[in-house]
Amino acid sequence: MPQVDHVVVGAGINGLCTAFWLRQRGASRIVVCDRFGPGHDRGSSHGATRITRSSYDAPRFVAMAQVAHAECWPQLERAVGGSLRTPTPGLFFGPVDGPFAAYARATLGSGAAVEAIDVMTARRRFPLLRLHEGDGALLDHTAAVVLAAATMQRLAAWLSAADVALRWHEPVAAVRPVAGGVEVATATTTWHARSAVLALGPWTGSLAAADATGGPLVVQPQEVGYFAGDGLDGDAVAPGRFPVWARIGRTAEDFHYGLPAVDGSGVKIAVHRTTGDGVDPDAPLPAIAEAGLLELARERFAVAAPHLRRTERCLYTMARDHDLRVARAAEAPVVTIAACSGHAFKFGPLLGRMAADLALTR
Ligand SMILES: Cc1cc2nc3c(=O)[nH]c(=O)nc-3n(C[C@H](O)[C@H](O)[C@H](O)COP(=O)(O)OP(=O)(O)OC[C@H]3O[C@@H](n4cnc5c(N)ncnc54)[C@H](O)[C@@H]3O)c2cc1C
């Protein structure tokens, strides 16, 4: 049976970042397994872009964003040799007496470079976005577009160059604590390792112990649209001019967000779908509701005729309170990352560092 130091199961952002930090911390014999191939679109980490921000409705997430922005992303960028984020303003807005109020409470005064602005100022600054009378707005100077696809590619390249074994199309069937470590078994190989890190995203429930996830996880399908059209193209929608943004409505269902156009993709918009019965991550999904995306774009973009360029689907793994959890089993060297809820990409470099330190019992 091959002996290794660590096996990371799952090569999404959380798994790749864990392997990165294990290697940075001096571990050598590291294997990363993923059931699909590089760049696959079945989980949660694919797609060109993600939002990073400090504006949050809970002080712990504001604090985590500060650490991720100040420490973890810069260290990752230095290692892979270049920026993975494109700074652009962040605009987070909604009815001032609704859930938006919690964002203002948790973020303003936190030390993060975020300021409250009025609707008139927001409309002048971002004329392509529709705000309503009675909305509050936060202008987040720490926000950026995370180049998600580039991050995944450059991380994988860095890991391969650092002699980390990336085993694609290798689903892990079992993780068994044994004397002196843990056995990780696939159809072709069983490794004996000092530790295993489970970063399984929507499949967390398939291998992780129930008490490792901090409660039930529900997989929610997401539908994303990319739009263009008169007034919704060129520099007007480029990073630096066009914000990353989110409309924080009165209900969980009335929460949608968007990003500037990157590489001619069109501006991104989607509902942040956090409620519902959930889906089986392996089950086929119904056709994307393009009419719903078009209606959303018409509602939010102050242009005559946005047209849908392309769509994308993705999965959230929802935890109660949208919590992000990294935990080591009490009786075994198994670390579980149960962290998504539609907002963990920005925290990947921090969550990976936490998981690596728990695996190394630092
Ligand atoms: C549409 C959308 C928009 C988002 N926007 C943002 C945003 O703007 N900002 C932000 O911070 N976050 C955002 N997120 C959330 C963020 O992308 C996710 O939280 C993050 O990607 C989760 O990464 P992960 O590594 O935990 O999961 P995943 O990327 O799903 O990785 C899990 C991996 O485990 C593998 N796997 C599963 N089971 C096995 C097995 N048995 N053996 C081997 N491999 C296995 C899977 O193949 C998969 O590759 C968004 C998510 C979506 C879907």
GROMACS .gro file of C-alpha atoms and ligand atoms in nm:
model
  415
    1MET     CA    1   0.000   0.000   0.000
    2PRO     CA    2   0.154   0.335  -0.102
    3GLN     CA    3   0.244   0.558   0.192
    4VAL     CA    4   0.189   0.930   0.159
    5ASP     CA    5   0.168   1.224   0.400
    6HIS     CA    6  -0.169   1.371   0.304
    7VAL     CA    7  -0.456   1.291   0.071
    8VAL     CA    8  -0.687   1.578  -0.023
    9VAL     CA    9  -1.019   1.461  -0.161
   10GLY     CA   10  -1.172   1.719  -0.396
   11ALA     CA   11  -0.991   1.963  -0.626
   12GLY     CA   12  -1.227   2.258  -0.602
   13ILE     CA   13  -1.095   2.588  -0.465
   14ASN     CA   14  -1.096   2.456  -0.106
   15GLY     CA   15  -0.911   2.134  -0.189
   16LEU     CA   16  -0.650   2.296  -0.413
   17CYS     CA   17  -0.584   2.570  -0.156
   18THR     CA   18  -0.542   2.307   0.116
   19ALA     CA   19  -0.284   2.122  -0.092
   20PHE     CA   20  -0.113   2.457  -0.161
   21TRP     CA   21  -0.073   2.532   0.210
   22LEU     CA   22   0.031   2.177   0.298
   23ARG     CA   23   0.311   2.216   0.041
   24GLN     CA   24   0.393   2.566   0.165
   25ARG     CA   25   0.418   2.426   0.517
   26GLY     CA   26   0.680   2.174   0.400
   27ALA     CA   27   0.472   1.860   0.356
   28SER     CA   28   0.596   1.660   0.057
   29ARG     CA   29   0.407   1.344  -0.034
   30ILE     CA   30   0.065   1.496  -0.114
   31VAL     CA   31  -0.206   1.346  -0.336
   32VAL     CA   32  -0.515   1.534  -0.454
   33CYS     CA   33  -0.799   1.325  -0.596
   34ASP     CA   34  -1.098   1.449  -0.790
   35ARG     CA   35  -1.378   1.245  -0.937
   36PHE     CA   36  -1.394   1.469  -1.247
   37GLY     CA   37  -1.133   1.640  -1.465
   38PRO     CA   38  -0.966   1.984  -1.446
   39GLY     CA   39  -1.211   2.270  -1.512
   40HIS     CA   40  -1.519   2.048  -1.484
   41ASP     CA   41  -1.854   2.224  -1.437
   42ARG     CA   42  -2.029   1.979  -1.206
   43GLY     CA   43  -1.944   2.138  -0.870
   44SER     CA   44  -1.908   2.492  -0.732
   45SER     CA   45  -1.571   2.632  -0.837
   46HIS     CA   46  -1.602   2.664  -1.214
   47GLY     CA   47  -1.674   2.974  -1.418
   48ALA     CA   48  -1.458   3.277  -1.502
   49THR     CA   49  -1.524   3.505  -1.207
   50ARG     CA   50  -1.629   3.547  -0.843
   51ILE     CA   51  -1.692   3.840  -0.611
   52THR     CA   52  -1.472   3.923  -0.318
   53ARG     CA   53  -1.586   4.186  -0.069
   54SER     CA   54  -1.575   4.291   0.295
   55SER     CA   55  -1.943   4.389   0.310
   56TYR     CA   56  -2.121   4.121   0.510
   57ASP     CA   57  -2.408   4.085   0.754
   58ALA     CA   58  -2.198   3.911   1.021
   59PRO     CA   59  -1.879   4.046   1.185
   60ARG     CA   60  -1.706   3.706   1.157
   61PHE     CA   61  -1.729   3.714   0.777
   62VAL     CA   62  -1.609   4.077   0.767
   63ALA     CA   63  -1.309   3.971   0.978
   64MET     CA   64  -1.240   3.664   0.763
   65ALA     CA   65  -1.246   3.880   0.451
   66GLN     CA   66  -0.983   4.108   0.603
   67VAL     CA   67  -0.749   3.815   0.666
   68ALA     CA   68  -0.812   3.664   0.324
   69HIS     CA   69  -0.750   3.999   0.150
   70ALA     CA   70  -0.446   4.100   0.355
   71GLU     CA   71  -0.266   3.768   0.395
   72CYS     CA   72  -0.390   3.466   0.205
   73TRP     CA   73  -0.462   3.596  -0.147
   74PRO     CA   74  -0.135   3.797  -0.162
   75GLN     CA   75   0.066   3.489  -0.054
   76LEU     CA   76  -0.109   3.275  -0.313
   77GLU     CA   77  -0.055   3.537  -0.584
   78ARG     CA   78   0.316   3.567  -0.500
   79ALA     CA   79   0.353   3.190  -0.524
   80VAL     CA   80   0.168   3.147  -0.855
   81GLY     CA   81   0.332   3.457  -0.998
   82GLY     CA   82   0.072   3.725  -1.053
   83SER     CA   83  -0.257   3.883  -0.953
   84LEU     CA   84  -0.570   3.669  -0.934
   85ARG     CA   85  -0.799   3.961  -0.848
   86THR     CA   86  -0.903   4.270  -1.043
   87PRO     CA   87  -1.003   4.553  -0.807
   88THR     CA   88  -1.338   4.717  -0.882
   89PRO     CA   89  -1.585   4.901  -0.661
   90GLY     CA   90  -1.838   4.695  -0.467
   91LEU     CA   91  -2.197   4.816  -0.438
   92PHE     CA   92  -2.424   4.637  -0.191
   93PHE     CA   93  -2.771   4.779  -0.160
   94GLY     CA   94  -3.131   4.716  -0.061
   95PRO     CA   95  -3.424   4.843   0.144
   96VAL     CA   96  -3.257   5.029   0.428
   97ASP     CA   97  -3.491   4.872   0.687
   98GLY     CA   98  -3.452   4.519   0.551
   99PRO     CA   99  -3.170   4.263   0.581
  100PHE     CA  100  -2.942   4.531   0.430
  101ALA     CA  101  -2.936   4.692   0.778
  102ALA     CA  102  -2.739   4.395   0.914
  103TYR     CA  103  -2.476   4.450   0.643
  104ALA     CA  104  -2.441   4.814   0.739
  105ARG     CA  105  -2.420   4.725   1.110
  106ALA     CA  106  -2.158   4.451   1.066
  107THR     CA  107  -1.945   4.630   0.807
  108LEU     CA  108  -1.944   5.002   0.887
  109GLY     CA  109  -1.704   5.070   1.175
  110SER     CA  110  -1.534   4.730   1.125
  111GLY     CA  111  -1.217   4.894   0.997
  112ALA     CA  112  -1.282   4.769   0.645
  113ALA     CA  113  -1.271   5.038   0.374
  114VAL     CA  114  -1.646   5.047   0.319
  115GLU     CA  115  -1.864   5.358   0.330
  116ALA     CA  116  -2.237   5.426   0.326
  117ILE     CA  117  -2.359   5.628   0.026
  118ASP     CA  118  -2.706   5.754  -0.063
  119VAL     CA  119  -2.914   5.637  -0.358
  120MET     CA  120  -2.846   5.954  -0.560
  121THR     CA  121  -2.471   5.912  -0.525
  122ALA     CA  122  -2.496   5.542  -0.615
  123ARG     CA  123  -2.704   5.618  -0.924
  124ARG     CA  124  -2.462   5.887  -1.037
  125ARG     CA  125  -2.163   5.658  -0.985
  126PHE     CA  126  -2.323   5.345  -1.135
  127PRO     CA  127  -2.584   5.464  -1.386
  128LEU     CA  128  -2.628   5.117  -1.538
  129LEU     CA  129  -2.772   4.976  -1.215
  130ARG     CA  130  -3.124   5.042  -1.092
  131LEU     CA  131  -3.163   5.128  -0.724
  132HIS     CA  132  -3.494   5.206  -0.558
  133GLU     CA  133  -3.599   5.497  -0.339
  134GLY     CA  134  -3.560   5.381   0.020
  135ASP     CA  135  -3.255   5.170  -0.059
  136GLY     CA  136  -2.943   5.195   0.151
  137ALA     CA  137  -2.608   5.141  -0.020
  138LEU     CA  138  -2.256   5.041   0.082
  139LEU     CA  139  -1.960   5.132  -0.138
  140ASP     CA  140  -1.694   4.868  -0.075
  141HIS     CA  141  -1.340   4.979  -0.163
  142THR     CA  142  -1.197   4.635  -0.080
  143ALA     CA  143  -1.402   4.456  -0.346
  144ALA     CA  144  -1.265   4.291  -0.655
  145VAL     CA  145  -1.338   4.046  -0.930
  146VAL     CA  146  -1.167   3.717  -0.845
  147LEU     CA  147  -1.039   3.554  -1.164
  148ALA     CA  148  -1.175   3.216  -1.062
  149ALA     CA  149  -1.085   3.009  -1.367
  150ALA     CA  150  -0.732   3.153  -1.373
  151THR     CA  151  -0.698   3.083  -1.000
  152MET     CA  152  -0.794   2.717  -1.048
  153GLN     CA  153  -0.563   2.672  -1.348
  154ARG     CA  154  -0.263   2.844  -1.193
  155LEU     CA  155  -0.308   2.670  -0.860
  156ALA     CA  156  -0.318   2.329  -1.032
  157ALA     CA  157  -0.010   2.420  -1.237
  158TRP     CA  158   0.175   2.537  -0.924
  159LEU     CA  159   0.086   2.215  -0.740
  160SER     CA  160   0.201   1.993  -1.027
  161ALA     CA  161   0.528   2.186  -1.046
  162ALA     CA  162   0.566   2.136  -0.670
  163ASP     CA  163   0.535   1.756  -0.709
  164VAL     CA  164   0.186   1.733  -0.571
  165ALA     CA  165   0.012   1.438  -0.741
  166LEU     CA  166  -0.315   1.553  -0.901
  167ARG     CA  167  -0.530   1.246  -0.970
  168TRP     CA  168  -0.820   1.351  -1.193
  169HIS     CA  169  -1.112   1.119  -1.273
  170GLU     CA  170  -1.030   0.929  -0.952
  171PRO     CA  171  -1.336   0.915  -0.724
  172VAL     CA  172  -1.259   0.828  -0.362
  173ALA     CA  173  -1.488   0.553  -0.237
  174ALA     CA  174  -1.382   0.528   0.125
  175VAL     CA  175  -1.184   0.702   0.398
  176ARG     CA  176  -1.100   0.470   0.689
  177PRO     CA  177  -0.915   0.575   1.006
  178VAL     CA  178  -0.650   0.313   1.089
  179ALA     CA  179  -0.357   0.281   1.323
  180GLY     CA  180  -0.110   0.560   1.259
  181GLY     CA  181  -0.329   0.745   1.015
  182VAL     CA  182  -0.601   0.694   0.758
  183GLU     CA  183  -0.660   0.480   0.450
  184VAL     CA  184  -0.807   0.651   0.143
  185ALA     CA  185  -0.941   0.413  -0.121
  186THR     CA  186  -1.032   0.463  -0.486
  187ALA     CA  187  -1.117   0.199  -0.743
  188THR     CA  188  -0.749   0.168  -0.837
  189THR     CA  189  -0.546   0.264  -0.530
  190THR     CA  190  -0.555   0.264  -0.151
  191TRP     CA  191  -0.319   0.509   0.019
  192HIS     CA  192  -0.208   0.503   0.379
  193ALA     CA  193  -0.172   0.864   0.487
  194ARG     CA  194  -0.098   1.068   0.797
  195SER     CA  195  -0.414   1.268   0.727
  196ALA     CA  196  -0.700   1.308   0.485
  197VAL     CA  197  -0.875   1.635   0.402
  198LEU     CA  198  -1.228   1.615   0.263
  199ALA     CA  199  -1.316   1.912   0.040
  200LEU     CA  200  -1.608   1.755  -0.142
  201GLY     CA  201  -1.840   2.052  -0.200
  202PRO     CA  202  -2.191   1.931  -0.299
  203TRP     CA  203  -2.081   1.571  -0.231
  204THR     CA  204  -1.974   1.637   0.129
  205GLY     CA  205  -2.254   1.422   0.262
  206SER     CA  206  -2.128   1.121   0.063
  207LEU     CA  207  -1.806   1.069   0.262
  208ALA     CA  208  -1.792   1.311   0.556
  209ALA     CA  209  -1.908   1.208   0.903
  210ALA     CA  210  -2.242   1.365   0.994
  211ASP     CA  211  -2.093   1.549   1.292
  212ALA     CA  212  -1.816   1.695   1.076
  213THR     CA  213  -2.042   1.934   0.884
  214GLY     CA  214  -2.211   2.119   1.169
  215GLY     CA  215  -2.558   2.014   1.056
  216PRO     CA  216  -2.747   1.927   0.741
  217LEU     CA  217  -2.619   2.053   0.406
  218VAL     CA  218  -2.859   2.121   0.118
  219VAL     CA  219  -2.741   2.144  -0.244
  220GLN     CA  220  -2.907   2.431  -0.432
  221PRO     CA  221  -2.878   2.467  -0.812
  222GLN     CA  222  -2.778   2.810  -0.945
  223GLU     CA  223  -2.847   2.966  -1.285
  224VAL     CA  224  -2.625   3.245  -1.416
  225GLY     CA  225  -2.675   3.470  -1.717
  226TYR     CA  226  -2.426   3.681  -1.911
  227PHE     CA  227  -2.578   3.986  -2.080
  228ALA     CA  228  -2.478   4.246  -2.337
  229GLY     CA  229  -2.666   4.511  -2.537
  230ASP     CA  230  -2.667   4.882  -2.612
  231GLY     CA  231  -2.508   5.061  -2.321
  232LEU     CA  232  -2.416   4.733  -2.156
  233ASP     CA  233  -2.082   4.684  -2.329
  234GLY     CA  234  -1.733   4.821  -2.368
  235ASP     CA  235  -1.563   5.020  -2.093
  236ALA     CA  236  -1.895   5.098  -1.926
  237VAL     CA  237  -1.914   4.741  -1.797
  238ALA     CA  238  -1.544   4.676  -1.746
  239PRO     CA  239  -1.384   4.617  -1.403
  240GLY     CA  240  -1.285   4.948  -1.244
  241ARG     CA  241  -1.597   5.123  -1.382
  242PHE     CA  242  -1.871   4.863  -1.331
  243PRO     CA  243  -1.903   4.722  -0.979
  244VAL     CA  244  -1.939   4.384  -0.830
  245TRP     CA  245  -2.275   4.424  -0.666
  246ALA     CA  246  -2.559   4.263  -0.479
  247ARG     CA  247  -2.917   4.361  -0.421
  248ILE     CA  248  -3.015   4.254  -0.071
  249GLY     CA  249  -3.394   4.238  -0.081
  250ARG     CA  250  -3.645   4.185   0.200
  251THR     CA  251  -3.652   3.808   0.160
  252ALA     CA  252  -3.387   3.540   0.099
  253GLU     CA  253  -3.540   3.483  -0.244
  254ASP     CA  254  -3.497   3.853  -0.335
  255PHE     CA  255  -3.117   3.852  -0.331
  256HIS     CA  256  -2.929   3.880  -0.660
  257TYR     CA  257  -2.583   3.987  -0.761
  258GLY     CA  258  -2.362   4.061  -1.055
  259LEU     CA  259  -2.016   4.123  -1.187
  260PRO     CA  260  -1.850   4.330  -1.460
  261ALA     CA  261  -1.776   4.184  -1.802
  262VAL     CA  262  -1.439   4.014  -1.813
  263ASP     CA  263  -1.280   3.904  -2.141
  264GLY     CA  264  -1.587   4.002  -2.346
  265SER     CA  265  -1.807   3.761  -2.147
  266GLY     CA  266  -2.096   4.004  -2.093
  267VAL     CA  267  -2.206   4.125  -1.751
  268LYS     CA  268  -2.287   3.843  -1.510
  269ILE     CA  269  -2.612   3.833  -1.314
  270ALA     CA  270  -2.782   3.567  -1.104
  271VAL     CA  271  -3.017   3.505  -0.815
  272HIS     CA  272  -2.834   3.399  -0.495
  273ARG     CA  273  -3.057   3.091  -0.451
  274THR     CA  274  -3.019   2.976  -0.091
  275THR     CA  275  -3.360   2.822  -0.017
  276GLY     CA  276  -3.561   2.532  -0.154
  277ASP     CA  277  -3.580   2.154  -0.122
  278GLY     CA  278  -3.237   2.104  -0.272
  279VAL     CA  279  -3.113   1.862  -0.536
  280ASP     CA  280  -2.900   1.549  -0.569
  281PRO     CA  281  -2.567   1.673  -0.715
  282ASP     CA  282  -2.556   1.371  -0.945
  283ALA     CA  283  -2.910   1.412  -1.080
  284PRO     CA  284  -2.969   1.582  -1.418
  285LEU     CA  285  -3.098   1.939  -1.376
  286PRO     CA  286  -3.395   2.096  -1.558
  287ALA     CA  287  -3.330   2.341  -1.843
  288ILE     CA  288  -3.212   2.685  -1.733
  289ALA     CA  289  -3.500   2.935  -1.699
  290GLU     CA  290  -3.369   3.192  -1.947
  291ALA     CA  291  -3.687   3.401  -1.926
  292GLY     CA  292  -3.629   3.448  -1.553
  293LEU     CA  293  -3.272   3.566  -1.613
  294LEU     CA  294  -3.390   3.810  -1.881
  295GLU     CA  295  -3.655   3.950  -1.646
  296LEU     CA  296  -3.390   3.994  -1.378
  297ALA     CA  297  -3.161   4.177  -1.619
  298ARG     CA  298  -3.444   4.406  -1.731
  299GLU     CA  299  -3.528   4.480  -1.366
  300ARG     CA  300  -3.172   4.557  -1.263
  301PHE     CA  301  -2.991   4.704  -1.564
  302ALA     CA  302  -3.090   5.057  -1.667
  303VAL     CA  303  -3.065   4.981  -2.038
  304ALA     CA  304  -3.334   4.935  -2.302
  305ALA     CA  305  -3.279   4.580  -2.419
  306PRO     CA  306  -3.029   4.359  -2.243
  307HIS     CA  307  -2.979   4.041  -2.439
  308LEU     CA  308  -2.873   3.708  -2.301
  309ARG     CA  309  -2.536   3.597  -2.440
  310ARG     CA  310  -2.493   3.270  -2.253
  311THR     CA  311  -2.587   3.087  -1.938
  312GLU     CA  312  -2.405   2.876  -1.682
  313ARG     CA  313  -2.516   2.648  -1.401
  314CYS     CA  314  -2.342   2.575  -1.074
  315LEU     CA  315  -2.418   2.429  -0.731
  316TYR     CA  316  -2.425   2.579  -0.382
  317THR     CA  317  -2.387   2.358  -0.075
  318MET     CA  318  -2.596   2.539   0.182
  319ALA     CA  319  -2.530   2.523   0.554
  320ARG     CA  320  -2.753   2.670   0.821
  321ASP     CA  321  -2.664   3.039   0.875
  322HIS     CA  322  -2.448   3.012   0.560
  323ASP     CA  323  -2.171   2.910   0.796
  324LEU     CA  324  -1.827   2.801   0.680
  325ARG     CA  325  -1.682   2.512   0.876
  326VAL     CA  326  -1.338   2.351   0.887
  327ALA     CA  327  -1.311   2.076   1.146
  328ARG     CA  328  -1.076   1.793   1.243
  329ALA     CA  329  -1.231   1.472   1.374
  330ALA     CA  330  -1.163   1.413   1.743
  331GLU     CA  331  -1.057   1.052   1.700
  332ALA     CA  332  -0.901   1.046   1.353
  333PRO     CA  333  -0.669   1.255   1.129
  334VAL     CA  334  -0.956   1.351   0.902
  335VAL     CA  335  -1.027   1.719   0.834
  336THR     CA  336  -1.358   1.818   0.671
  337ILE     CA  337  -1.418   2.146   0.490
  338ALA     CA  338  -1.793   2.213   0.480
  339ALA     CA  339  -1.776   2.561   0.339
  340CYS     CA  340  -1.974   2.700   0.049
  341SER     CA  341  -2.322   2.851   0.096
  342GLY     CA  342  -2.253   3.042  -0.222
  343HIS     CA  343  -1.982   3.262  -0.076
  344ALA     CA  344  -1.668   3.061  -0.002
  345PHE     CA  345  -1.450   3.116  -0.310
  346LYS     CA  346  -1.316   3.441  -0.168
  347PHE     CA  347  -1.225   3.254   0.150
  348GLY     CA  348  -1.065   2.952  -0.026
  349PRO     CA  349  -0.703   3.058   0.044
  350LEU     CA  350  -0.792   3.113   0.413
  351LEU     CA  351  -1.003   2.798   0.454
  352GLY     CA  352  -0.729   2.597   0.284
  353ARG     CA  353  -0.473   2.736   0.527
  354MET     CA  354  -0.696   2.646   0.823
  355ALA     CA  355  -0.751   2.292   0.687
  356ALA     CA  356  -0.379   2.241   0.623
  357ASP     CA  357  -0.292   2.354   0.975
  358LEU     CA  358  -0.552   2.119   1.122
  359ALA     CA  359  -0.415   1.833   0.911
  360LEU     CA  360  -0.067   1.915   1.035
  361THR     CA  361  -0.212   1.964   1.388
  362ARG     CA  362  -0.043   2.302   1.396
  363LIG     C1  363  -2.300   3.045  -0.941
  363LIG     C2  364  -2.209   3.062  -0.824
  363LIG     C3  365  -2.162   3.187  -0.792
  363LIG     C4  366  -2.078   3.204  -0.682
  363LIG     N1  367  -2.030   3.329  -0.656
  363LIG     C5  368  -1.942   3.345  -0.556
  363LIG     C6  369  -1.882   3.472  -0.535
  363LIG     O1  370  -1.910   3.568  -0.606
  363LIG     N2  371  -1.793   3.484  -0.433
  363LIG     C7  372  -1.758   3.378  -0.354
  363LIG     O2  373  -1.676   3.396  -0.264
  363LIG     N3  374  -1.812   3.254  -0.372
  363LIG     C8  375  -1.903   3.237  -0.470
  363LIG     N4  376  -1.957   3.114  -0.492
  363LIG     C9  377  -1.928   3.004  -0.401
  363LIG    C10  378  -1.799   2.934  -0.431
  363LIG     O3  379  -1.776   2.922  -0.568
  363LIG    C11  380  -1.800   2.799  -0.360
  363LIG     O4  381  -1.829   2.818  -0.224
  363LIG    C12  382  -1.668   2.725  -0.373
  363LIG     O5  383  -1.633   2.713  -0.507
  363LIG    C13  384  -1.678   2.589  -0.305
  363LIG     O6  385  -1.562   2.518  -0.338
  363LIG     P1  386  -1.539   2.368  -0.290
  363LIG     O7  387  -1.397   2.339  -0.319
  363LIG     O8  388  -1.587   2.352  -0.150
  363LIG     O9  389  -1.641   2.281  -0.377
  363LIG     P2  390  -1.628   2.228  -0.528
  363LIG    O10  391  -1.569   2.326  -0.616
  363LIG    O11  392  -1.758   2.173  -0.565
  363LIG    O12  393  -1.520   2.108  -0.514
  363LIG    C14  394  -1.553   1.982  -0.464
  363LIG    C15  395  -1.479   1.880  -0.549
  363LIG    O13  396  -1.489   1.753  -0.486
  363LIG    C16  397  -1.491   1.655  -0.589
  363LIG     N5  398  -1.542   1.531  -0.532
  363LIG    C17  399  -1.664   1.513  -0.476
  363LIG     N6  400  -1.677   1.386  -0.431
  363LIG    C18  401  -1.558   1.323  -0.460
  363LIG    C19  402  -1.506   1.192  -0.437
  363LIG     N7  403  -1.577   1.097  -0.377
  363LIG     N8  404  -1.381   1.164  -0.480
  363LIG    C20  405  -1.305   1.258  -0.541
  363LIG     N9  406  -1.348   1.386  -0.565
  363LIG    C21  407  -1.472   1.417  -0.523
  363LIG    C22  408  -1.581   1.718  -0.696
  363LIG    O14  409  -1.559   1.662  -0.822
  363LIG    C23  410  -1.539   1.865  -0.689
  363LIG    O15  411  -1.442   1.899  -0.786
  363LIG    C24  412  -2.041   3.093  -0.601
  363LIG    C25  413  -2.087   2.965  -0.634
  363LIG    C26  414  -2.170   2.948  -0.744
  363LIG    C27  415  -2.221   2.812  -0.772
   0.00000   0.00000   0.00000
